CSV table of C-alpha atoms in Angstrom, one decimal:
chain,number,residue,atom,x,y,z
A,1,MET,CA,6.9,11.4,-13.3
A,2,ASP,CA,5.9,15.1,-13.2
A,3,ASP,CA,4.2,15.0,-16.6
A,4,LYS,CA,2.1,11.9,-15.8
A,5,LYS,CA,1.2,13.4,-12.4
A,6,GLN,CA,0.0,16.5,-14.1
A,7,LEU,CA,-2.3,14.4,-16.3
A,8,TYR,CA,-3.9,13.0,-13.1
A,9,TYR,CA,-4.2,16.5,-11.6
A,10,GLN,CA,-5.9,17.7,-14.8
A,11,TYR,CA,-8.2,14.7,-14.8
A,12,PHE,CA,-9.0,15.3,-11.2
A,13,GLU,CA,-10.1,19.0,-11.9
A,14,ASP,CA,-12.2,18.1,-14.9
A,15,LYS,CA,-13.8,14.7,-14.0
A,16,ILE,CA,-13.3,13.8,-10.4
A,17,LEU,CA,-13.8,17.0,-8.5
A,18,PRO,CA,-17.5,17.5,-9.4
A,19,VAL,CA,-18.3,13.8,-8.4
A,20,ILE,CA,-16.4,13.9,-5.1
A,21,LYS,CA,-18.0,17.0,-3.5
A,22,PRO,CA,-20.8,15.0,-1.7
A,23,LEU,CA,-18.1,12.7,-0.3
A,24,GLU,CA,-16.3,15.7,1.1
A,25,LEU,CA,-19.5,16.8,3.0
A,26,GLU,CA,-19.6,13.3,4.5
A,27,ARG,CA,-16.0,13.6,5.5
A,28,VAL,CA,-16.6,16.9,7.3
A,29,LYS,CA,-19.5,15.4,9.2
A,30,THR,CA,-17.4,12.4,10.2
A,31,VAL,CA,-14.6,14.7,11.4
A,32,ARG,CA,-17.0,16.7,13.5
A,33,LYS,CA,-18.5,13.6,15.0
A,34,VAL,CA,-15.1,12.0,15.7
A,35,VAL,CA,-13.7,15.2,17.3
A,36,LEU,CA,-16.7,15.7,19.5
A,37,THR,CA,-16.9,12.1,20.8
A,38,SER,CA,-13.2,11.9,21.3
A,39,PHE,CA,-13.2,15.2,23.2
A,40,LEU,CA,-16.0,14.0,25.4
A,41,PHE,CA,-14.1,10.7,26.1
A,42,PHE,CA,-10.9,12.7,26.8
A,43,LEU,CA,-12.7,15.2,29.1
A,44,THR,CA,-14.3,12.4,31.0
A,45,GLY,CA,-10.8,10.8,31.5
A,46,VAL,CA,-9.5,14.2,32.7
A,47,ILE,CA,-12.3,14.4,35.2
A,48,PHE,CA,-11.5,11.0,36.6
A,49,ALA,CA,-7.8,12.0,36.7
A,50,GLY,CA,-8.7,15.1,38.8
A,51,LEU,CA,-10.8,12.9,41.2
A,52,PHE,CA,-7.9,10.5,41.5
A,53,ILE,CA,-5.5,13.3,42.4
A,54,ILE,CA,-7.9,14.9,44.9
A,55,ASN,CA,-8.5,11.6,46.5
A,56,ALA,CA,-4.8,10.8,46.7
A,57,MET,CA,-3.9,14.1,48.3
A,58,TYR,CA,-6.8,14.5,50.7
A,59,ASN,CA,-8.1,11.0,51.3
A,60,ILE,CA,-11.7,12.2,50.7
A,61,PHE,CA,-12.8,8.8,49.4
A,62,ASN,CA,-12.3,5.3,50.3
A,63,PRO,CA,-8.7,4.2,49.3
A,64,LEU,CA,-10.2,1.3,47.4
A,65,ILE,CA,-11.7,3.8,44.9
A,66,LEU,CA,-8.2,4.9,43.9
A,67,PRO,CA,-7.5,1.9,41.5
A,68,ILE,CA,-11.1,2.3,40.0
A,69,LEU,CA,-10.5,6.0,39.3
A,70,LEU,CA,-7.1,5.2,37.8
A,71,PHE,CA,-8.6,2.6,35.6
A,72,LEU,CA,-11.4,4.8,34.4
A,73,MET,CA,-9.0,7.7,33.7
A,74,TYR,CA,-6.8,5.5,31.4
A,75,ALA,CA,-9.9,3.8,29.9
A,76,PHE,CA,-11.5,7.0,28.7
A,77,ILE,CA,-8.3,8.7,27.6
A,78,ILE,CA,-7.2,5.7,25.6
A,79,LYS,CA,-10.8,5.4,24.2
A,80,SER,CA,-10.5,9.0,22.9
A,81,ILE,CA,-7.4,8.0,20.9
A,82,ILE,CA,-8.8,4.6,19.7
A,83,ASN,CA,-11.9,6.4,18.5
A,84,VAL,CA,-9.9,8.5,16.1
A,85,MET,CA,-7.8,5.6,14.9
A,86,LEU,CA,-10.9,3.4,14.2
A,87,ALA,CA,-12.6,6.2,12.4
A,88,GLY,CA,-9.5,6.8,10.3
A,89,ARG,CA,-9.3,3.1,9.3
A,90,LEU,CA,-13.0,3.0,8.4
A,91,TYR,CA,-12.5,6.2,6.3
A,92,GLN,CA,-9.6,4.7,4.4
A,93,ASN,CA,-11.6,1.7,3.5
A,94,GLN,CA,-14.3,4.0,2.2
A,95,LEU,CA,-11.7,5.8,0.1
A,96,VAL,CA,-10.7,2.5,-1.5
A,97,GLU,CA,-14.3,1.6,-2.2
A,98,LYS,CA,-15.6,5.0,-3.4
A,99,VAL,CA,-12.6,7.2,-4.5
A,100,LEU,CA,-10.0,4.8,-5.8
A,101,PRO,CA,-12.2,3.7,-8.8
A,102,LEU,CA,-12.3,7.4,-9.9
A,103,PHE,CA,-8.5,7.4,-10.5
A,104,LEU,CA,-8.5,4.3,-12.7
A,105,GLU,CA,-9.3,6.0,-16.0
A,106,PRO,CA,-6.3,8.3,-16.7
A,107,VAL,CA,-3.3,7.1,-18.6
A,108,ALA,CA,-3.8,3.3,-18.6
A,109,ARG,CA,-7.7,3.1,-18.4
A,110,PHE,CA,-7.6,0.5,-15.7
A,111,THR,CA,-10.7,-1.6,-15.1
A,112,LYS,CA,-11.5,-4.1,-12.4
A,113,TRP,CA,-10.2,-7.6,-13.3
A,114,PRO,CA,-11.7,-10.8,-11.9
A,115,GLU,CA,-9.2,-13.4,-13.1
A,116,LYS,CA,-6.4,-14.6,-10.9
A,117,ASP,CA,-2.9,-14.9,-12.3
A,118,CYS,CA,-1.5,-18.2,-10.9
A,119,ASP,CA,0.9,-18.9,-13.9
A,120,SER,CA,2.9,-15.7,-13.6
A,121,ILE,CA,3.4,-16.3,-9.8
A,122,LEU,CA,4.5,-19.9,-10.3
A,123,ASN,CA,6.8,-19.0,-13.2
A,124,SER,CA,8.4,-16.1,-11.4
A,125,LYS,CA,10.2,-18.4,-8.8
A,126,LEU,CA,9.8,-15.7,-6.2
A,127,PHE,CA,8.0,-17.9,-3.8
A,128,GLY,CA,8.2,-21.3,-2.2
A,129,ASN,CA,5.2,-23.6,-1.8
A,130,PHE,CA,1.8,-22.0,-1.2
A,131,ASP,CA,-1.7,-23.3,-0.9
A,132,GLU,CA,-4.0,-20.9,-2.7
A,133,ILE,CA,-4.2,-17.3,-4.1
A,134,GLU,CA,-6.6,-14.8,-2.7
A,135,GLU,CA,-7.1,-11.4,-4.4
A,136,LYS,CA,-9.1,-8.7,-2.6
A,137,PHE,CA,-8.8,-6.2,-5.4
A,138,CYS,CA,-7.4,-6.3,-9.0
A,139,ILE,CA,-7.2,-3.9,-11.9
A,140,PHE,CA,-6.0,-4.3,-15.5
A,141,GLY,CA,-5.0,-1.7,-18.0
A,142,PHE,CA,-2.7,-0.8,-21.0
A,143,TYR,CA,0.1,1.7,-21.2
A,144,ASN,CA,2.9,2.0,-23.8
A,145,ASN,CA,2.0,-1.3,-25.5
A,146,THR,CA,2.2,-3.0,-22.2
A,147,ALA,CA,-0.5,-4.9,-20.3
A,148,ILE,CA,-0.5,-3.9,-16.6
A,149,ARG,CA,-2.1,-5.9,-13.8
A,150,ILE,CA,-2.1,-4.6,-10.2
A,151,SER,CA,-3.6,-6.6,-7.4
A,152,ASP,CA,-4.0,-6.9,-3.6
A,153,THR,CA,-2.8,-10.5,-3.3
A,154,ARG,CA,-2.4,-13.0,-0.6
A,155,LEU,CA,-0.7,-16.4,-0.8
A,156,THR,CA,-1.7,-18.8,1.9
A,157,LEU,CA,0.6,-21.4,3.4
A,158,PRO,CA,-0.3,-25.1,3.1
A,159,VAL,CA,-0.7,-25.7,6.9
A,160,ARG,CA,-3.5,-27.0,8.9
A,161,SER,CA,-4.7,-24.2,11.2
A,162,SER,CA,-7.9,-22.5,12.3
A,163,ASP,CA,-6.2,-19.2,11.3
A,164,LYS,CA,-4.8,-18.7,7.8
A,165,SER,CA,-1.0,-18.1,7.6
A,166,TYR,CA,0.2,-16.0,4.7
A,167,LEU,CA,3.4,-16.6,2.7
A,168,PHE,CA,2.8,-13.2,1.1
A,169,LYS,CA,0.4,-10.3,1.7
A,170,GLY,CA,0.6,-7.1,-0.4
A,171,THR,CA,0.7,-5.7,-3.9
A,172,MET,CA,1.6,-7.7,-7.0
A,173,ILE,CA,2.3,-5.9,-10.3
A,174,ARG,CA,2.5,-7.8,-13.5
A,175,LEU,CA,3.8,-6.2,-16.7
A,176,GLU,CA,3.4,-8.0,-20.1
A,177,LEU,CA,5.9,-6.2,-22.3
A,178,PRO,CA,5.9,-6.1,-26.1
A,179,LYS,CA,9.5,-7.5,-26.3
A,180,SER,CA,11.3,-10.5,-24.7
A,181,ILE,CA,14.7,-10.7,-23.0
A,182,ASP,CA,15.1,-14.5,-23.4
A,183,ASN,CA,16.3,-14.7,-19.8
A,184,HIS,CA,15.1,-14.9,-16.2
A,185,VAL,CA,16.4,-12.2,-13.9
A,186,ILE,CA,15.3,-12.0,-10.2
A,187,LEU,CA,15.8,-9.2,-7.7
A,188,GLN,CA,15.1,-9.8,-4.0
A,189,SER,CA,15.4,-7.7,-0.9
A,190,LYS,CA,18.2,-8.9,1.4
A,191,ASN,CA,15.6,-9.7,4.1
A,192,LEU,CA,14.0,-12.4,2.0
A,193,LYS,CA,15.0,-16.1,1.6
A,194,LYS,CA,16.3,-17.2,-1.8
A,195,THR,CA,13.7,-19.3,-3.6
A,196,ASN,CA,15.5,-20.0,-6.9
A,197,ASN,CA,18.5,-22.0,-8.1
A,198,PHE,CA,20.0,-19.2,-10.3
A,199,ASN,CA,23.5,-17.8,-9.9
A,200,GLN,CA,23.9,-14.5,-8.1
A,201,PHE,CA,25.6,-11.7,-10.0
A,202,ASN,CA,26.9,-8.3,-9.3
A,203,PRO,CA,25.4,-5.4,-11.4
A,204,HIS,CA,28.2,-3.1,-10.1
A,205,ILE,CA,25.8,-0.5,-8.7
A,206,ASN,CA,26.8,0.1,-5.1
A,207,ASP,CA,23.5,1.6,-4.0
A,208,LEU,CA,21.5,-1.4,-5.4
A,209,ASN,CA,23.9,-3.9,-3.8
A,210,ASN,CA,23.1,-2.4,-0.3
A,211,TYR,CA,19.5,-3.5,-0.6
A,212,LEU,CA,19.0,-6.3,-3.2
A,213,TYR,CA,20.4,-9.6,-4.3
A,214,CYS,CA,20.4,-10.2,-8.1
A,215,PHE,CA,20.1,-13.6,-9.7
A,216,SER,CA,19.9,-14.8,-13.3
A,217,ASN,CA,20.0,-18.1,-15.2
A,218,LYS,CA,22.2,-16.4,-17.9
A,219,ASN,CA,24.6,-13.6,-18.2
A,220,THR,CA,22.8,-10.3,-18.3
A,221,ASN,CA,23.4,-6.5,-18.4
A,222,ILE,CA,19.7,-5.5,-18.1
A,223,ILE,CA,20.2,-3.7,-14.8
A,224,THR,CA,21.4,-0.2,-15.4
A,225,GLU,CA,21.6,3.0,-13.3
A,226,ASP,CA,18.4,4.3,-14.9
A,227,PHE,CA,16.6,1.1,-14.2
A,228,TRP,CA,17.8,1.2,-10.5
A,229,LYS,CA,16.6,4.8,-10.2
A,230,ILE,CA,13.1,3.6,-10.9
A,231,ILE,CA,13.2,0.4,-8.9
A,232,LYS,CA,14.6,2.0,-5.6
A,233,ASN,CA,11.5,4.2,-5.4
A,234,PHE,CA,9.0,1.3,-5.2
A,235,GLY,CA,9.7,0.4,-1.6
A,236,GLU,CA,9.2,4.0,-0.4
A,237,ILE,CA,6.1,4.8,-2.6
A,238,TYR,CA,4.4,1.5,-1.7
A,239,THR,CA,5.6,1.6,2.0
A,240,ALA,CA,6.7,-2.0,1.5
A,241,LYS,CA,8.5,-4.3,4.0
A,242,SER,CA,10.2,-6.2,1.1
A,243,PHE,CA,10.6,-6.1,-2.6
A,244,SER,CA,10.8,-8.9,-5.1
A,245,MET,CA,11.0,-8.8,-8.9
A,246,SER,CA,11.0,-11.4,-11.6
A,247,TYR,CA,11.7,-10.6,-15.3
A,248,LYS,CA,11.3,-13.7,-17.4
A,249,ASP,CA,10.9,-13.4,-21.2
A,250,ASN,CA,8.4,-10.6,-21.6
A,251,VAL,CA,6.7,-10.8,-18.2
A,252,VAL,CA,7.7,-8.8,-15.2
A,253,LEU,CA,6.2,-9.6,-11.8
A,254,ILE,CA,6.8,-7.4,-8.8
A,255,ALA,CA,5.8,-8.4,-5.3
A,256,LEU,CA,5.7,-5.8,-2.5
A,257,LYS,CA,4.9,-7.1,0.9
A,258,GLN,CA,2.5,-4.7,2.8
A,259,LYS,CA,-0.1,-4.8,5.6
A,260,LYS,CA,-2.8,-2.8,3.8
A,261,PRO,CA,-1.9,-2.5,0.1
A,262,PHE,CA,-4.4,-0.1,-1.3
A,263,GLN,CA,-5.1,2.2,1.6
A,264,PHE,CA,-4.4,5.9,1.1
A,265,GLY,CA,-5.6,9.3,2.3
A,266,PHE,CA,-6.2,10.7,5.8
A,267,LEU,CA,-9.4,11.6,7.6
A,268,PHE,CA,-8.3,15.1,8.4
A,269,LYS,CA,-7.3,16.0,4.8
A,270,THR,CA,-9.8,17.5,2.4
A,271,LEU,CA,-10.9,15.5,-0.7
A,272,LEU,CA,-11.1,18.6,-2.9
A,273,LYS,CA,-7.3,19.1,-3.4
A,274,ALA,CA,-5.5,17.0,-6.0
A,275,LYS,CA,-2.2,17.3,-4.1
A,276,ASN,CA,-3.7,15.2,-1.3
A,277,TYR,CA,-3.9,12.2,-3.7
A,278,ASP,CA,-0.1,12.2,-4.4
A,279,GLU,CA,0.2,9.0,-2.3
A,280,LEU,CA,-2.2,7.2,-4.7
A,281,ILE,CA,-1.1,8.8,-7.9
A,282,GLU,CA,2.6,8.1,-7.4
A,283,ARG,CA,1.8,4.4,-7.0
A,284,PHE,CA,0.5,4.4,-10.6
A,285,VAL,CA,3.1,6.7,-12.0
A,286,ILE,CA,6.1,4.7,-10.8
A,287,VAL,CA,4.7,1.7,-12.6
A,288,PHE,CA,4.4,3.7,-15.8
A,289,ASP,CA,7.9,5.0,-15.4
A,290,LEU,CA,9.2,1.4,-15.1
A,291,VAL,CA,7.3,0.4,-18.3
A,292,ASP,CA,8.9,3.3,-20.1
A,293,ILE,CA,12.4,2.3,-19.0
A,294,LEU,CA,11.9,-1.3,-19.9
A,295,ASN,CA,10.5,-0.5,-23.4
A,296,ILE,CA,13.5,1.6,-24.4
C-alpha cells in the first residue's frame, strides 16, 4: 500500500497542488465566516443564559420570561453548533465535486462513467428483489489488466410509498479480472440476510469467521490468509456498516453499505497537505491491493 500511496503523494505535489491553491483560499474564508457566526450565536446564547440566571436568583423580571430566556439560550447555543455542522457538510460536498476528480488520474486513470451495471448486480446474488438502480457518481479505470468500476449506488425497494426505501445505499466496486475461477463464491457480513442458495463453508481462518459468512456453489480454496488481510481492511477504510462480496467467474462485485459513500476531508484541515487526503487515497489503494492479490 505504501508504494501506491507514495505515487499519489508525488502526483499531488506535481499536478494537484498548483490547481488547488485557490480552493484553499476559499476554505480559509469559509472557516473565518463559520467561526465568526458560530461565535456570535454562542455569545448570544451565553448572554441569554446570564439573564436567565440573574432573573432566577433575584426575580428582576416577570417569572413568565424565564422559559423564554431558557429557550433562547438553548436555541442560540445549539445554532452555533449546527452552523459548524452544516458548513462542514456543504464543504464535503464541494470536495467531492471539485477535489475528488483531481485524484482520478494516478495509477488507474479513472474517468467518469455514465453506464449502469445491472447485470453484475443481478448475477452476484448479493441482493433480493429491487426496483431500480440509481447511481449518483461512477468512475471507471484499468489497473494490472483489470477493469475497475467504483460507484455511489442505491437500490430502491419495489414498494409503493411517497418516500423511496433503499435496499442498499453505498459504494459498489466491480473488478473484471483477466482470469476466471469457474465458481461463485460469496462473502457476507454476519449482520446481513442470506440471499443465495449456496452451501456455507469454513475457510478455517478464525478472524474471518468472526465477521463473515462464506458461501460457494462448489468446493473452493480461494480464501487465503493474504486474501483476508486485504478484505478485512475494506470495512474500516470505507467506514461501512456491512460488507458483501461476490466472486463469479472473472467478475468480483463488492458492496459496502454507507450513508455518504464518497465524502472525505474536514473543513478545518488544509487542502495543501497530501497527508490530509489519506482517507480518500486509501479507498483507491485498497482496491488496487485486492486486484494484485487476485491476479497472483
